[in-house]
Coordinates of C-alpha atoms in Angstrom, one line a residue:
F1 CA 64.4 -38.1 57.7
Y2 CA 63.6 -35.5 60.3
S3 CA 66.4 -33.4 61.8
P4 CA 65.5 -31.2 64.8
G5 CA 66.5 -27.6 64.4
H6 CA 66.1 -27.7 60.6
Q7 CA 63.0 -26.9 58.7
Y8 CA 63.1 -30.0 56.6
N9 CA 61.4 -33.3 56.8
S10 CA 63.1 -35.1 53.9
I11 CA 64.3 -38.4 52.6
I12 CA 67.8 -37.1 51.8
K13 CA 69.2 -34.2 53.7
A14 CA 72.5 -32.5 52.7
S15 CA 73.8 -30.2 55.3
N16 CA 77.2 -29.0 56.4
M17 CA 79.1 -31.0 53.8
N18 CA 81.4 -29.7 51.1
S19 CA 79.7 -31.5 48.3
L20 CA 77.4 -34.4 47.6
S21 CA 76.6 -36.2 44.3
I22 CA 73.7 -38.3 43.4
T23 CA 74.0 -40.2 40.1
N24 CA 71.7 -42.7 38.3
T25 CA 69.5 -43.1 41.4
T26 CA 65.8 -43.8 41.7
V27 CA 63.9 -42.3 44.6
A28 CA 60.2 -43.0 44.2
N29 CA 56.9 -43.6 45.9
N30 CA 58.0 -42.4 49.4
F31 CA 55.6 -41.0 51.9
G32 CA 56.2 -37.9 53.9
L33 CA 54.9 -36.9 57.3
L34 CA 52.4 -34.4 55.9
S35 CA 51.0 -33.8 59.4
T36 CA 54.2 -32.1 60.6
P37 CA 54.7 -28.3 60.4
F38 CA 57.8 -28.8 58.4
S39 CA 58.0 -29.0 54.6
T40 CA 58.2 -32.5 53.1
S41 CA 60.6 -33.1 50.2
T42 CA 62.8 -35.8 48.7
I43 CA 66.0 -33.7 48.9
A44 CA 66.7 -30.9 51.3
C45 CA 70.0 -29.0 50.8
D46 CA 71.0 -26.1 52.9
T47 CA 74.7 -25.4 53.1
S48 CA 76.1 -28.2 50.9
S49 CA 76.7 -28.3 47.2
L50 CA 74.6 -31.0 45.7
T51 CA 74.9 -32.4 42.1
V52 CA 72.2 -34.6 40.8
L53 CA 72.7 -36.5 37.4
N54 CA 70.6 -39.0 35.5
T55 CA 68.3 -39.5 38.5
I56 CA 64.5 -40.0 39.0
F57 CA 62.7 -38.2 41.8
Y58 CA 59.1 -39.3 41.6
N59 CA 57.3 -39.1 44.9
P60 CA 53.7 -38.0 44.4
N61 CA 52.9 -38.1 48.1
L62 CA 55.5 -35.5 49.0
Q63 CA 55.0 -31.7 48.7
S64 CA 58.1 -31.2 46.6
E65 CA 61.1 -33.1 45.3
I66 CA 63.9 -30.6 45.9
E67 CA 64.3 -27.8 48.4
G68 CA 67.2 -25.7 49.1
I69 CA 70.2 -23.9 47.6
N70 CA 73.4 -24.9 45.8
V71 CA 71.6 -27.7 43.9
N72 CA 72.6 -28.5 40.3
V73 CA 70.3 -31.0 38.6
Q74 CA 70.9 -32.3 35.1
Y75 CA 69.4 -35.0 32.9
S76 CA 67.0 -36.0 35.6
N77 CA 63.3 -36.6 35.9
V78 CA 62.0 -34.5 38.7
R79 CA 58.3 -34.6 39.5
G80 CA 57.0 -31.0 39.4
G81 CA 60.0 -30.0 37.2
Y82 CA 63.4 -28.5 38.0
A83 CA 65.5 -26.1 36.0
G84 CA 68.6 -27.7 34.5
I85 CA 70.0 -29.1 31.3
G86 CA 68.2 -32.2 30.0
N87 CA 65.7 -32.3 32.9
I88 CA 62.1 -33.6 32.3
D89 CA 58.9 -33.7 34.4
A90 CA 57.0 -36.9 33.4
D91 CA 55.6 -40.1 34.8
P92 CA 58.7 -42.4 34.6
M93 CA 56.5 -45.4 33.8
F94 CA 57.9 -48.0 36.2
I95 CA 57.1 -51.6 35.6
S96 CA 54.9 -51.7 38.8
P97 CA 54.7 -49.8 42.2
G98 CA 57.4 -52.0 43.7
D99 CA 59.5 -52.6 40.5
Y100 CA 61.4 -49.5 39.5
R101 CA 62.7 -50.8 36.2
L102 CA 61.4 -48.8 33.3
Q103 CA 58.7 -49.8 30.8
I104 CA 59.8 -49.7 27.2
L105 CA 58.0 -46.4 26.5
S106 CA 59.3 -44.6 29.5
P107 CA 60.5 -41.1 28.8
C108 CA 63.5 -41.8 31.0
I109 CA 65.0 -44.4 28.6
N110 CA 68.1 -43.0 26.7
S111 CA 67.5 -39.6 28.3
G112 CA 70.5 -39.4 30.5
T113 CA 74.0 -38.3 29.7
L114 CA 77.2 -40.4 29.4
E115 CA 79.3 -37.8 31.2
G116 CA 79.6 -38.9 34.8
A117 CA 77.4 -42.0 34.4
P118 CA 78.5 -45.3 35.9
L119 CA 79.5 -48.1 33.5
T120 CA 76.8 -50.4 34.9
D121 CA 73.4 -50.2 36.6
I122 CA 72.4 -51.4 40.0
E123 CA 72.1 -55.0 38.7
G124 CA 75.5 -54.9 36.9
N125 CA 73.9 -54.4 33.4
P126 CA 76.1 -52.4 31.1
R127 CA 75.3 -48.8 30.6
P128 CA 74.2 -47.5 28.1
M129 CA 72.1 -50.1 26.3
P130 CA 72.1 -50.4 23.4
I131 CA 75.7 -49.2 22.9
G132 CA 75.9 -45.9 21.1
T133 CA 72.9 -44.4 22.9
N134 CA 72.5 -42.3 26.0
P135 CA 72.1 -44.1 29.4
D136 CA 68.7 -44.2 31.1
M137 CA 67.8 -42.0 34.0
G138 CA 67.5 -43.9 37.3
A139 CA 69.1 -46.9 38.9
Y140 CA 68.1 -49.4 36.2
E141 CA 69.3 -49.5 32.6
D142 CA 66.6 -50.9 30.2
D143 CA 68.0 -54.1 28.8
D144 CA 65.3 -54.6 26.2
P145 CA 66.9 -55.7 23.0
S146 CA 65.1 -53.1 20.9
T147 CA 66.6 -52.3 17.6
S148 CA 68.0 -48.9 17.0
I149 CA 69.3 -47.6 13.7
Q150 CA 71.9 -44.8 13.5
E151 CA 73.6 -43.1 10.6
S152 CA 77.4 -43.7 10.6
T153 CA 79.3 -40.7 11.7
T154 CA 82.3 -41.7 9.6
N155 CA 80.6 -42.6 6.3
K156 CA 77.2 -41.1 5.5
N157 CA 76.5 -44.0 3.2
N158 CA 76.5 -46.5 6.0
I159 CA 74.1 -47.2 8.9
V160 CA 74.6 -49.0 12.2
V161 CA 71.9 -51.4 13.4
T162 CA 72.1 -52.2 17.1
P163 CA 71.9 -54.9 18.4
N164 CA 73.6 -56.9 15.6
P165 CA 72.3 -59.5 14.8
S166 CA 68.8 -58.2 15.1
S167 CA 65.5 -60.1 14.9
G168 CA 62.2 -59.1 13.4
T169 CA 61.7 -56.8 10.5
V170 CA 63.8 -53.8 9.9
L171 CA 62.5 -51.5 7.2
L172 CA 64.9 -49.0 5.6
Q173 CA 63.7 -46.5 3.1
N174 CA 65.6 -43.8 1.3
I175 CA 63.4 -40.7 0.9
S176 CA 65.0 -38.3 -1.5

């Protein structure tokens, strides 16, 4: 996105708006016009207030992911890093260059926050999966039926296994 009169060459430009919110979105593998004299970024925000939550910005071919002022980023994966609660800077480990679902070992899985997250992902899958965890960063919620074990918050002598029923071997060991 190129806007004459502004020093931005960006994919998303927030300008002259009261506020803008980007939640559980994936913006990845975009190419900038590096031959232009303008900076190339994923997000350019000049006079607007921008809130980014549970989002992945991973565009290695751009100079930067976020430029501007009034930007609040939380629980997001921003290539190159960005200050904010719960943010990470890591390879999101997409399934493939054109498939932006997350591999099972992705650092973005269960790394988002429930506060402000939608109830479903871009495909209509419930968020979070498994129930009782945090949602994933990005547009897709991992639907792998991995087993998670949590201590019960109401009774410390009980545990919760999700999903239930579970398949495979689950080893529980009490170490005192």
